[in-house]
Amino acid sequence: MALALGAAVSCEDFFNEEPVYAPSADNFFTSENALKVYANQLIDACSVPAATITQSGLVTDLTITHQGEGYLKIGGYSARQATNWAVGNWSDLYKINYFIDHIKDARKTVSESVCNHYEGVGRMWRAWFYWDKVKMFGDVPFYEHVVQPNDTTLMYKGRDSREYVMGKVLEDLNYAVANCSISSSYVNNGYVNRYVALALKARICLFEGTWLKYHGYSGWEKWLQECISASEAIMNSGKYSLLNTGNPETDYSSVFKSEDTQYTEVIFSNAFSAEFQRYHGATQYWWPGNAGSRTSASRAFIYMFLNRDGSRFTDKEEYWKTQFKDEFIGRDYRLKQIIVNPDYSKKLTNGTTTKDWSKLLPNLNTQLTWYRIHKWSMDDEKLETTSLSTNDLPIFRYGEVLLDYAEAKAELSQMGDAEWSKSIALLRQRAGVNPAPPQDADPYLVSYYGSEVTDKWILEIRRERAIELFVENTSRWDDLMRWKKADLLNYDTNDSYASSRLFKMYEGIYIPEVGKPFDMNGDGANDLCIYSDKKPTEVKGVTYVKIDGTGEQRINSRGCVEFGMQSVWLDYKYLHPVPKTAIDINKNLLPQNPGWDD
């Protein structure tokens, strides 16, 4: 449970009622406690909210929702429609810079090391803020200090280059890494510390390095070296390791479903507690299905899981004909800990547990591909209709640090057996998978990502990122953006069904025979029947679903369910437009990002 929760309340009035430029506010920063109070409020203001951690970035190549994403629809997004440059989108920067600017007031009475720590905290948040802005817009105006209301020159300045802004981001990260404390009073209790700053640095530097590399810019090597140094600082500290109790069937899941942050692995989290009346609605979002726009995993994701002996599932002849009840047998244990499966059970409101298939995997009203996601769910029926979940939600964890390290090494052609053994091998061991290094490039992954990526190390690391970080924050969306692989979101121009509707088709379960009931969970009783014409004579206990190819759903040529979502990708979308409303106020924000002029 994060200790910061209680302290944050004490400065609410300071943030919400007194203008931060008021003269009396200058008297606030006179003690270490004042710095702590303000820093704790920054956690509340700037940290990743529950909805973003568990429900953001769900429209990717591996997940699908019925609602879709306006950014990927024809006419669904433009500079005129964009609203992400409003005062509220920049208010956190004002709070952060105000804190940094006023550290000097505390230096009169507070020790240098304490002041440096809190300045590092502020600069970490500023680095994070600007990284988010650069990811979205590329060039943005950089402000290192508070802009006074009467300083119209600064307020209406133009955009600084991506290179300049990211250089300032790296300066802030390096200051935070050098000065944030690793004292026990700051570590593993909800406060920002050096390990948090290092984890953020690794994430940002990996993103920027690979963005520059795959989008054709120079200077990317420096960023990947910085990622490695940050990752290694955490790895060599001995402070964190993967949560691995020797139970591969549950260890991965425990990181996400525990009511107390698993600080063995988790470096920083958003903490929730009934005691502090802090709740979130992840279970309510994921389980009813209709609340979550029927978000489901695609079969492309399922195909990526290895067999536990280390062999590739997709090497099997006609692997797509594997029935749902058999897809989990002998596979990486993370598959069962992410997707509802024949062995899954949940707690009912009466206190008993059930594997009743009708309660675990209902019809298409609640999901689209029959790959139902339970990674963030508390497996408790009473939480399915209320936003009262209290499992702590990881923001940074050691598993991601290992992935960052491995990918940076691979992209720099520095990956070998030794680097593999202290990174990816550990993730696979935790999941019950043979950790042997790859002998060659996986043909399935080469086909999936395109012939421009054939390095065996890079492909296997991409496999691990897809699995290990599935539906965490915006990780998959960010990966597609930095790898310049958003074409995986596009409709199939070679498929008349998809092209006529501009649909990206997401494959689901294999149907053994259309019009004939079959057993989904392997209990010997038939559960589901997909038919396309006349409804067969009903059998008790069987759910009947009509799929005739006239709408968003069809049975494809391989005999698998497919669901189509309108998704049109054009490469100028790698950067968002600066909203027209912002440009109308400040012409210095021109030129507009390429492709968005309207």
Coordinates of C-alpha atoms in Angstrom, one line a residue:
M1 CA 0.0 0.0 0.0
A2 CA 1.5 3.4 -1.0
L3 CA 2.1 5.6 2.0
A4 CA 1.8 8.6 -0.3
L5 CA -2.0 8.2 -0.3
G6 CA -2.5 9.7 3.1
A7 CA -0.1 12.6 2.8
A8 CA -1.5 13.7 -0.6
V9 CA -4.7 14.9 1.0
S10 CA -3.0 17.5 3.2
C11 CA -2.1 19.7 0.2
E12 CA -5.4 19.5 -1.7
D13 CA -6.3 23.1 -0.9
F14 CA -2.9 24.4 -1.9
F15 CA -3.4 22.9 -5.4
N16 CA -7.1 23.5 -5.9
E17 CA -7.9 26.8 -4.2
E18 CA -4.8 29.0 -4.0
P19 CA -3.4 30.2 -7.3
V20 CA 0.2 28.9 -7.5
Y21 CA 1.5 32.4 -8.5
A22 CA -0.1 34.0 -5.4
P23 CA 2.5 35.7 -3.1
S24 CA 1.5 33.6 -0.1
A25 CA 2.3 30.5 -2.0
D26 CA 6.0 31.5 -2.0
N27 CA 6.1 30.9 1.7
F28 CA 5.0 27.2 1.4
F29 CA 8.4 25.7 0.6
T30 CA 10.2 26.1 3.9
S31 CA 10.6 22.6 5.1
E32 CA 11.3 19.0 4.0
N33 CA 7.7 18.1 4.9
A34 CA 6.5 20.8 2.5
L35 CA 8.5 19.3 -0.3
K36 CA 7.2 15.8 0.5
V37 CA 3.6 17.1 0.5
Y38 CA 3.9 18.7 -2.9
A39 CA 5.8 15.8 -4.3
N40 CA 3.1 13.4 -3.1
Q41 CA 0.5 15.5 -4.8
L42 CA 2.4 15.3 -8.0
I43 CA 2.1 11.5 -7.8
D44 CA -1.7 11.9 -7.7
A45 CA -1.7 14.5 -10.5
C46 CA 0.9 13.0 -12.9
S47 CA 1.0 9.3 -12.3
V48 CA -0.7 6.8 -14.6
P49 CA -4.4 6.4 -13.7
A50 CA -6.0 2.9 -13.4
A51 CA -8.0 3.2 -16.6
T52 CA -4.9 4.0 -18.6
I53 CA -2.9 1.2 -17.1
T54 CA -5.6 -1.5 -17.7
Q55 CA -7.8 -0.1 -20.5
S56 CA -5.7 2.1 -22.7
G57 CA -4.3 1.3 -26.2
L58 CA -6.6 -1.7 -26.6
V59 CA -7.0 -1.2 -30.4
T60 CA -3.8 -2.8 -31.7
D61 CA -2.9 -5.7 -33.9
L62 CA -3.4 -8.1 -31.0
T63 CA -6.6 -6.8 -29.4
I64 CA -9.9 -5.7 -30.8
T65 CA -13.0 -3.9 -29.5
H66 CA -16.4 -3.6 -30.9
Q67 CA -16.3 0.1 -30.5
G68 CA -13.1 0.6 -32.5
E69 CA -10.9 3.6 -32.6
G70 CA -11.8 6.9 -34.2
Y71 CA -8.2 7.6 -35.1
L72 CA -8.3 4.6 -37.4
K73 CA -11.6 5.4 -39.1
I74 CA -12.2 7.3 -42.3
G75 CA -13.2 10.8 -41.3
G76 CA -12.8 9.8 -37.7
Y77 CA -10.0 12.2 -36.8
S78 CA -8.6 15.5 -38.1
A79 CA -6.9 18.7 -36.9
R80 CA -10.3 20.2 -36.6
Q81 CA -11.5 17.4 -34.4
A82 CA -8.4 17.2 -32.2
T83 CA -8.8 18.6 -28.7
N84 CA -5.5 17.5 -27.0
W85 CA -3.8 20.8 -26.7
A86 CA -6.2 22.5 -24.2
V87 CA -5.2 24.0 -20.9
G88 CA -5.9 20.8 -19.1
N89 CA -3.4 19.0 -21.3
W90 CA -0.7 21.3 -20.1
S91 CA -1.7 22.0 -16.5
D92 CA 0.5 19.2 -15.1
L93 CA 3.6 21.0 -16.6
Y94 CA 2.7 24.1 -14.7
K95 CA 2.6 22.2 -11.4
I96 CA 5.8 20.4 -12.1
N97 CA 7.8 23.5 -13.1
Y98 CA 6.4 25.4 -10.2
F99 CA 7.8 22.8 -7.9
I100 CA 11.2 22.8 -9.6
D101 CA 11.4 26.6 -9.6
H102 CA 10.6 26.7 -5.8
I103 CA 13.2 24.1 -4.7
K104 CA 15.5 27.1 -4.3
D105 CA 13.3 28.4 -1.5
A106 CA 13.7 25.2 0.4
R107 CA 17.5 25.2 0.0
K108 CA 17.7 27.9 2.6
T109 CA 16.6 25.6 5.4
V110 CA 16.7 22.0 3.9
S111 CA 19.8 19.9 3.3
E112 CA 21.3 19.8 -0.2
S113 CA 20.7 16.0 -0.6
V114 CA 17.0 16.3 0.2
C115 CA 16.5 19.3 -2.1
N116 CA 18.4 17.5 -4.9
H117 CA 16.2 14.4 -4.4
Y118 CA 13.0 16.4 -4.7
E119 CA 14.3 18.4 -7.7
G120 CA 15.1 15.0 -9.2
V121 CA 11.5 14.0 -8.5
G122 CA 10.1 17.1 -10.3
R123 CA 12.5 16.7 -13.3
M124 CA 11.5 13.0 -13.6
W125 CA 7.9 14.0 -13.9
R126 CA 8.8 16.7 -16.4
A127 CA 10.7 14.2 -18.5
W128 CA 7.7 11.9 -18.5
F129 CA 5.3 14.8 -19.4
Y130 CA 7.4 15.9 -22.4
W131 CA 8.0 12.3 -23.6
D132 CA 4.3 11.9 -23.8
K133 CA 4.0 15.1 -25.8
V134 CA 6.8 14.2 -28.2
K135 CA 5.3 10.7 -28.8
M136 CA 2.1 12.4 -29.8
F137 CA 3.2 15.6 -31.7
G138 CA 6.9 15.4 -32.4
D139 CA 8.0 19.0 -32.1
V140 CA 6.5 20.8 -29.1
P141 CA 7.3 24.0 -27.2
F142 CA 9.6 23.3 -24.3
Y143 CA 9.2 25.2 -21.0
E144 CA 11.9 24.9 -18.4
H145 CA 10.3 27.3 -15.9
V146 CA 6.8 28.6 -15.0
V147 CA 5.4 31.0 -17.6
Q148 CA 4.0 34.1 -16.0
P149 CA 0.5 35.1 -17.1
N150 CA 1.8 38.4 -18.6
D151 CA 4.7 36.8 -20.5
T152 CA 2.9 36.5 -23.9
T153 CA 6.2 36.1 -25.8
L154 CA 6.9 32.8 -24.0
M155 CA 3.3 31.8 -23.8
Y156 CA 2.9 32.1 -27.6
K157 CA 6.3 30.7 -28.6
G158 CA 6.6 28.2 -31.5
R159 CA 7.5 24.5 -31.3
D160 CA 11.0 23.3 -30.4
S161 CA 12.4 20.5 -32.4
R162 CA 12.0 16.9 -31.3
E163 CA 15.8 16.6 -31.0
Y164 CA 16.0 19.6 -28.7
V165 CA 13.1 18.6 -26.5
M166 CA 14.3 15.0 -26.1
G167 CA 17.7 16.3 -25.3
K168 CA 16.2 18.2 -22.4
V169 CA 14.2 15.1 -21.4
L170 CA 17.5 13.1 -21.2
E171 CA 19.0 15.9 -19.1
D172 CA 16.1 15.7 -16.7
L173 CA 16.3 11.9 -16.5
N174 CA 20.0 11.9 -15.9
Y175 CA 19.6 14.5 -13.1
A176 CA 16.8 12.4 -11.5
V177 CA 18.9 9.2 -11.8
A178 CA 21.9 11.0 -10.2
N179 CA 20.0 12.6 -7.3
C180 CA 16.8 10.7 -6.4
S181 CA 17.3 8.8 -3.3
I182 CA 17.5 5.0 -2.8
S183 CA 17.0 5.3 1.0
S184 CA 14.5 2.8 2.4
S185 CA 12.2 5.6 3.3
Y186 CA 11.6 6.2 -0.4
V187 CA 11.8 2.7 -2.0
N188 CA 9.0 0.2 -2.3
N189 CA 6.4 2.3 -0.5
G190 CA 4.8 4.4 -3.3
Y191 CA 7.3 7.3 -3.5
V192 CA 9.5 8.3 -6.5
N193 CA 13.1 7.1 -6.1
R194 CA 16.1 6.4 -8.2
Y195 CA 14.9 3.0 -9.4
V196 CA 11.7 4.6 -10.6
A197 CA 13.7 7.2 -12.5
L198 CA 15.9 4.5 -14.0
A199 CA 12.9 2.4 -15.1
L200 CA 11.4 5.5 -16.8
K201 CA 14.7 6.3 -18.4
A202 CA 15.0 2.8 -19.8
R203 CA 11.5 3.0 -21.3
I204 CA 11.9 6.4 -22.8
C205 CA 15.4 5.7 -24.2
L206 CA 14.3 2.5 -25.8
F207 CA 11.4 4.2 -27.4
E208 CA 13.4 7.1 -28.8
G209 CA 16.3 5.0 -30.0
T210 CA 14.1 2.6 -31.9
W211 CA 11.8 5.4 -33.2
L212 CA 14.8 7.2 -34.7
K213 CA 16.2 3.9 -36.1
Y214 CA 13.0 2.7 -37.8
H215 CA 11.8 6.1 -38.9
G216 CA 15.2 6.7 -40.7
Y217 CA 16.9 9.2 -38.4
S218 CA 20.5 9.3 -37.1
G219 CA 21.7 9.3 -33.6
W220 CA 19.6 6.4 -32.4
E221 CA 22.6 4.4 -31.1
K222 CA 23.1 6.9 -28.2
W223 CA 19.6 6.4 -26.9
L224 CA 19.9 2.6 -26.9
Q225 CA 23.1 2.8 -25.0
E226 CA 21.4 5.0 -22.5
C227 CA 18.6 2.4 -22.2
I228 CA 21.1 -0.3 -21.5
S229 CA 22.9 1.7 -18.8
A230 CA 19.6 2.4 -17.1
S231 CA 18.5 -1.2 -17.3
E232 CA 21.8 -2.5 -16.1
A233 CA 21.8 -0.2 -13.1
I234 CA 18.5 -1.8 -11.9
M235 CA 19.6 -5.3 -12.9
N236 CA 23.0 -5.0 -11.1
S237 CA 21.5 -3.4 -8.0
G238 CA 20.0 -6.7 -6.8
K239 CA 17.0 -4.8 -5.5
Y240 CA 14.5 -6.4 -7.9
S241 CA 13.9 -9.7 -9.6
L242 CA 11.0 -11.5 -11.2
L243 CA 8.3 -12.8 -8.9
N244 CA 9.1 -16.5 -9.1
T245 CA 8.0 -18.7 -6.3
G246 CA 8.3 -21.8 -8.4
N247 CA 4.6 -21.8 -9.4
P248 CA 4.6 -21.0 -13.1
E249 CA 0.9 -21.5 -13.2
T250 CA 0.2 -18.5 -11.0
D251 CA 3.4 -16.4 -10.5
Y252 CA 2.9 -14.1 -13.6
S253 CA -0.8 -13.5 -12.7
S254 CA 0.1 -12.7 -9.1
V255 CA 1.9 -9.5 -10.2
F256 CA -1.4 -8.1 -11.5
K257 CA -4.0 -9.5 -9.2
S258 CA -2.5 -9.0 -5.8
E259 CA -4.0 -6.5 -3.4
D260 CA -0.5 -5.6 -2.1
T261 CA 2.1 -4.5 -4.6
Q262 CA 4.5 -7.3 -5.3
Y263 CA 7.7 -5.3 -4.7
T264 CA 9.9 -8.3 -5.5
E265 CA 9.2 -7.3 -9.1
V266 CA 7.2 -4.1 -9.1
I267 CA 9.2 -0.9 -9.0
F268 CA 6.3 1.6 -8.9
S269 CA 2.6 1.1 -8.9
N270 CA -0.8 2.8 -8.6
A271 CA -1.9 1.5 -5.3
F272 CA -5.5 0.9 -4.2
S273 CA -7.1 0.1 -0.9
A274 CA -10.5 -0.3 0.7
E275 CA -9.0 1.4 3.9
F276 CA -8.2 4.6 1.9
Q277 CA -11.4 4.2 -0.2
R278 CA -9.3 4.0 -3.4
Y279 CA -10.9 1.7 -5.9
H280 CA -10.7 1.0 -9.7
G281 CA -13.0 -0.7 -12.2
A282 CA -10.7 -3.1 -14.1
T283 CA -12.7 -6.2 -13.2
Q284 CA -15.9 -4.5 -14.1
Y285 CA -14.4 -3.4 -17.4
W286 CA -13.1 -6.8 -18.4
W287 CA -15.6 -9.3 -17.2
P288 CA -19.1 -8.1 -18.3
G289 CA -17.6 -7.6 -21.7
N290 CA -20.3 -5.1 -22.8
A291 CA -18.8 -2.6 -20.5
G292 CA -15.4 -3.1 -22.2
S293 CA -16.7 -2.9 -25.8
R294 CA -16.3 -6.7 -25.9
T295 CA -12.5 -6.3 -26.0
S296 CA -10.9 -9.6 -27.0
A297 CA -7.6 -11.0 -28.0
S298 CA -6.9 -11.9 -31.5
R299 CA -5.6 -15.4 -32.5
A300 CA -2.5 -13.8 -33.8
F301 CA -1.6 -13.2 -30.2
I302 CA -2.4 -16.8 -29.2
Y303 CA -0.1 -18.1 -32.0
M304 CA 2.8 -16.3 -30.4
F305 CA 2.9 -18.4 -27.3
L306 CA 5.6 -21.1 -27.4
N307 CA 5.1 -24.7 -26.2
R308 CA 6.7 -25.3 -22.8
D309 CA 9.4 -27.4 -24.3
G310 CA 10.5 -24.2 -26.2
S311 CA 9.2 -25.4 -29.6
R312 CA 7.1 -23.1 -31.8
F313 CA 3.4 -23.7 -31.9
T314 CA 3.2 -22.4 -35.4
D315 CA 5.7 -25.0 -36.7
K316 CA 3.0 -27.6 -36.4
E317 CA 1.3 -28.5 -39.7
E318 CA -2.1 -26.7 -40.0
Y319 CA -1.7 -25.2 -36.5
W320 CA -4.7 -23.0 -37.1
K321 CA -6.9 -26.1 -37.0
T322 CA -6.2 -26.6 -33.3
Q323 CA -9.5 -26.4 -31.3
F324 CA -9.9 -24.0 -28.4
K325 CA -10.0 -26.8 -25.8
D326 CA -6.5 -28.0 -27.0
E327 CA -4.8 -24.7 -27.5
F328 CA -3.6 -24.3 -23.9
I329 CA -2.2 -27.8 -23.6
G330 CA 1.6 -27.8 -23.1
R331 CA 1.8 -24.0 -23.8
D332 CA 3.6 -21.2 -22.0
Y333 CA 1.7 -20.8 -18.7
R334 CA 1.2 -17.1 -19.3
L335 CA -1.4 -18.0 -21.9
K336 CA -3.7 -19.4 -19.2
Q337 CA -3.0 -16.5 -16.9
I338 CA -4.1 -14.0 -19.6
I339 CA -6.9 -15.8 -21.5
V340 CA -10.0 -17.6 -20.0
N341 CA -9.4 -21.3 -20.7
P342 CA -10.9 -24.7 -19.8
D343 CA -9.0 -24.8 -16.5
Y344 CA -10.1 -21.3 -15.4
S345 CA -12.3 -20.8 -12.4
K346 CA -13.8 -17.8 -10.6
K347 CA -15.3 -17.1 -7.2
L348 CA -19.1 -16.6 -7.1
T349 CA -21.0 -14.3 -4.8
N350 CA -22.0 -17.3 -2.6
G351 CA -18.4 -18.0 -1.9
T352 CA -18.0 -21.1 -4.1
T353 CA -15.9 -21.3 -7.2
T354 CA -17.1 -22.4 -10.6
K355 CA -15.8 -23.7 -14.0
D356 CA -19.3 -23.5 -15.5
W357 CA -18.6 -22.6 -19.1
S358 CA -21.8 -20.6 -19.4
K359 CA -20.6 -18.3 -16.7
L360 CA -17.0 -18.1 -17.9
L361 CA -17.3 -17.7 -21.7
P362 CA -20.7 -16.6 -22.8
N363 CA -21.7 -15.7 -26.4
L364 CA -20.7 -12.9 -28.7
N365 CA -22.6 -10.3 -26.6
T366 CA -19.5 -10.2 -24.3
Q367 CA -16.5 -10.9 -26.6
L368 CA -15.7 -11.1 -30.2
T369 CA -13.1 -13.8 -30.8
W370 CA -13.8 -16.1 -27.8
Y371 CA -10.4 -15.2 -26.5
R372 CA -11.6 -13.5 -23.3
I373 CA -9.0 -11.6 -21.3
H374 CA -8.7 -11.9 -17.5
K375 CA -5.2 -10.5 -16.8
W376 CA -6.5 -7.6 -14.7
S377 CA -9.6 -9.2 -13.3
M378 CA -9.9 -10.3 -9.7
D379 CA -11.8 -13.5 -10.6
D380 CA -14.5 -12.6 -8.2
E381 CA -18.1 -12.3 -9.4
K382 CA -19.1 -9.6 -6.9
L383 CA -16.6 -7.2 -8.5
E384 CA -18.0 -7.6 -12.0
T385 CA -20.8 -5.1 -11.5
T386 CA -19.0 -2.5 -9.3
S387 CA -15.9 -0.3 -9.5
L388 CA -14.6 -1.6 -6.2
S389 CA -11.4 -3.6 -7.2
T390 CA -8.4 -3.0 -5.0
N391 CA -5.6 -4.9 -6.7
D392 CA -2.6 -2.7 -7.0
L393 CA -1.6 -1.9 -10.6
P394 CA 2.0 -2.0 -11.7
I395 CA 3.4 1.0 -13.6
F396 CA 7.0 -0.1 -13.8
R397 CA 8.2 -3.7 -13.1
Y398 CA 11.4 -5.7 -13.5
G399 CA 10.0 -7.8 -16.3
E400 CA 9.8 -4.7 -18.6
V401 CA 13.3 -3.7 -17.6
L402 CA 14.6 -7.0 -18.8
L403 CA 12.8 -6.6 -22.1
D404 CA 14.1 -3.0 -22.5
Y405 CA 17.7 -4.2 -21.9
A406 CA 17.4 -7.2 -24.3
E407 CA 15.8 -5.2 -27.1
A408 CA 18.4 -2.4 -26.9
K409 CA 21.2 -5.0 -27.0
A410 CA 19.6 -6.8 -30.0
E411 CA 19.0 -3.6 -31.9
L412 CA 22.7 -2.7 -31.4
S413 CA 23.8 -6.2 -32.5
Q414 CA 25.1 -6.9 -29.0
M415 CA 22.8 -9.7 -28.1
G416 CA 24.2 -13.2 -27.5
D417 CA 23.7 -16.2 -25.3
A418 CA 25.0 -14.4 -22.2
E419 CA 22.7 -11.4 -22.6
W420 CA 19.8 -13.7 -23.4
S421 CA 20.4 -15.8 -20.2
K422 CA 20.1 -12.8 -17.9
S423 CA 17.0 -11.3 -19.6
I424 CA 14.6 -13.2 -21.9
A425 CA 15.6 -16.6 -20.4
L426 CA 14.4 -15.5 -17.0
L427 CA 11.0 -14.5 -18.3
R428 CA 10.6 -17.8 -20.0
Q429 CA 11.7 -19.8 -17.0
R430 CA 9.1 -18.0 -14.8
A431 CA 6.5 -19.0 -17.4
G432 CA 7.6 -22.7 -17.4
V433 CA 9.1 -22.5 -20.9
N434 CA 12.4 -23.9 -21.9
P435 CA 14.7 -20.8 -21.9
A436 CA 17.2 -22.0 -24.6
P437 CA 18.2 -19.3 -27.0
P438 CA 16.7 -19.3 -30.5
Q439 CA 18.5 -21.2 -33.2
D440 CA 17.0 -19.4 -36.1
A441 CA 14.4 -16.8 -37.0
D442 CA 10.8 -18.0 -36.6
P443 CA 9.2 -18.1 -40.1
Y444 CA 5.8 -17.1 -38.6
L445 CA 7.2 -14.0 -37.0
V446 CA 9.1 -13.1 -40.1
S447 CA 5.9 -13.3 -42.1
Y448 CA 4.0 -11.4 -39.4
Y449 CA 6.4 -8.4 -39.1
G450 CA 7.6 -8.3 -42.6
S451 CA 10.8 -9.4 -44.3
E452 CA 12.7 -6.2 -43.2
V453 CA 13.0 -7.8 -39.7
T454 CA 14.7 -11.2 -39.9
D455 CA 17.1 -11.1 -36.9
K456 CA 16.3 -14.0 -34.6
W457 CA 17.0 -12.1 -31.4
I458 CA 14.8 -9.1 -32.3
L459 CA 12.0 -11.4 -33.4
E460 CA 12.0 -13.4 -30.2
I461 CA 12.2 -10.2 -28.1
R462 CA 9.2 -8.9 -29.9
R463 CA 7.4 -12.2 -29.1
E464 CA 8.2 -11.7 -25.4
R465 CA 7.1 -8.0 -25.4
A466 CA 3.8 -9.0 -27.0
I467 CA 3.1 -11.6 -24.3
E468 CA 4.7 -10.2 -21.2
L469 CA 3.3 -6.7 -21.6
F470 CA 0.0 -7.6 -23.1
V471 CA -2.7 -4.9 -22.4
E472 CA -0.4 -3.0 -20.0
N473 CA -0.8 0.7 -20.5
T474 CA -0.1 1.7 -24.1
S475 CA 2.9 -0.7 -24.5
R476 CA 1.7 -2.4 -27.7
W477 CA 0.6 0.8 -29.4
D478 CA 3.9 2.4 -28.5
D479 CA 5.8 -0.6 -29.9
L480 CA 4.0 -0.4 -33.2
M481 CA 4.7 3.3 -33.5
R482 CA 8.4 3.1 -32.7
W483 CA 9.0 0.1 -34.9
K484 CA 7.1 1.8 -37.7
K485 CA 4.8 -1.2 -37.9
A486 CA 1.4 0.4 -37.7
D487 CA 0.6 -1.1 -41.1
L488 CA -0.4 -4.1 -38.9
L489 CA -3.5 -2.1 -38.1
N490 CA -4.5 -1.6 -41.7
Y491 CA -7.3 -3.4 -43.6
D492 CA -6.3 -6.1 -46.0
T493 CA -6.2 -4.8 -49.6
N494 CA -6.0 -8.3 -50.9
D495 CA -9.2 -9.4 -49.2
S496 CA -12.4 -8.3 -51.0
Y497 CA -14.5 -8.8 -47.9
A498 CA -12.1 -6.6 -45.8
S499 CA -11.4 -4.1 -48.5
S500 CA -15.1 -3.4 -49.3
R501 CA -15.6 -2.5 -45.6
L502 CA -12.1 -1.1 -44.9
F503 CA -11.9 -3.7 -42.2
K504 CA -8.9 -5.0 -40.4
M505 CA -9.9 -8.7 -39.8
Y506 CA -9.1 -10.3 -36.4
E507 CA -9.0 -14.0 -36.4
G508 CA -10.7 -15.9 -33.6
I509 CA -11.2 -19.6 -32.7
Y510 CA -11.3 -22.5 -35.1
I511 CA -14.7 -23.9 -36.0
P512 CA -14.5 -27.7 -36.6
E513 CA -17.7 -27.8 -38.6
V514 CA -20.2 -25.0 -39.4
G515 CA -23.7 -26.0 -38.3
K516 CA -22.5 -28.7 -35.9
P517 CA -22.2 -28.3 -32.1
F518 CA -18.7 -28.8 -30.6
D519 CA -17.0 -29.0 -27.2
M520 CA -15.2 -25.8 -26.2
N521 CA -13.7 -26.8 -22.9
G522 CA -13.0 -30.5 -23.2
D523 CA -15.5 -31.7 -20.6
G524 CA -17.2 -34.0 -23.1
A525 CA -20.3 -31.8 -23.5
N526 CA -21.0 -29.6 -26.5
D527 CA -21.1 -25.9 -25.8
L528 CA -21.2 -23.9 -29.1
C529 CA -22.6 -24.1 -32.6
I530 CA -21.8 -21.7 -35.3
Y531 CA -24.2 -21.8 -38.2
S532 CA -24.6 -19.7 -41.4
D533 CA -28.0 -20.5 -42.8
K534 CA -30.9 -22.3 -41.1
K535 CA -30.6 -22.7 -37.3
P536 CA -30.1 -26.4 -36.4
T537 CA -32.3 -28.1 -34.0
E538 CA -31.4 -26.8 -30.6
V539 CA -29.6 -29.0 -28.0
K540 CA -29.8 -28.0 -24.4
G541 CA -26.6 -26.4 -23.1
V542 CA -25.4 -25.3 -26.5
T543 CA -25.1 -21.6 -27.5
Y544 CA -26.1 -21.0 -31.1
V545 CA -24.5 -18.1 -33.1
K546 CA -25.3 -17.2 -36.6
I547 CA -22.4 -15.9 -38.7
D548 CA -23.3 -15.6 -42.4
G549 CA -20.7 -13.0 -43.6
T550 CA -23.1 -10.2 -44.1
G551 CA -21.8 -8.0 -41.3
E552 CA -18.6 -7.5 -39.4
Q553 CA -18.1 -11.2 -38.8
R554 CA -17.5 -14.2 -41.0
I555 CA -15.8 -17.7 -41.1
N556 CA -12.6 -17.3 -43.1
S557 CA -11.0 -19.8 -45.5
R558 CA -9.1 -21.5 -42.7
G559 CA -12.4 -22.2 -40.8
C560 CA -11.8 -19.6 -38.1
V561 CA -14.1 -16.9 -36.8
E562 CA -13.1 -13.5 -38.0
F563 CA -14.3 -10.1 -36.7
G564 CA -13.8 -6.9 -38.7
M565 CA -13.1 -3.5 -37.3
Q566 CA -12.8 -0.4 -39.6
S567 CA -9.1 0.4 -39.5
V568 CA -7.3 2.6 -42.0
W569 CA -3.7 3.4 -41.4
L570 CA -1.7 6.1 -43.3
D571 CA 1.9 6.8 -42.3
Y572 CA 1.3 10.5 -41.5
K573 CA -0.6 9.3 -38.5
Y574 CA 2.6 8.4 -36.7
L575 CA 2.3 11.9 -35.3
H576 CA -1.0 13.5 -34.3
P577 CA -2.0 16.9 -35.6
V578 CA -1.7 20.0 -33.6
P579 CA -5.4 20.9 -33.0
K580 CA -6.6 23.7 -35.3
T581 CA -8.1 25.4 -32.2
A582 CA -4.5 25.8 -30.9
I583 CA -3.1 27.0 -34.1
D584 CA -5.9 29.6 -34.4
I585 CA -4.8 31.0 -31.1
N586 CA -1.0 30.7 -31.7
K587 CA 0.1 30.8 -35.4
N588 CA 3.7 30.2 -34.1
L589 CA 2.7 26.5 -33.7
L590 CA 2.8 26.2 -37.5
P591 CA 3.8 24.4 -39.6
Q592 CA 1.3 21.6 -39.0
N593 CA 2.6 18.1 -38.9
P594 CA 2.7 16.6 -42.4
G595 CA -0.5 15.1 -43.8
W596 CA -2.9 16.9 -41.4
D597 CA -3.5 20.1 -43.3
D598 CA -7.2 20.4 -44.0

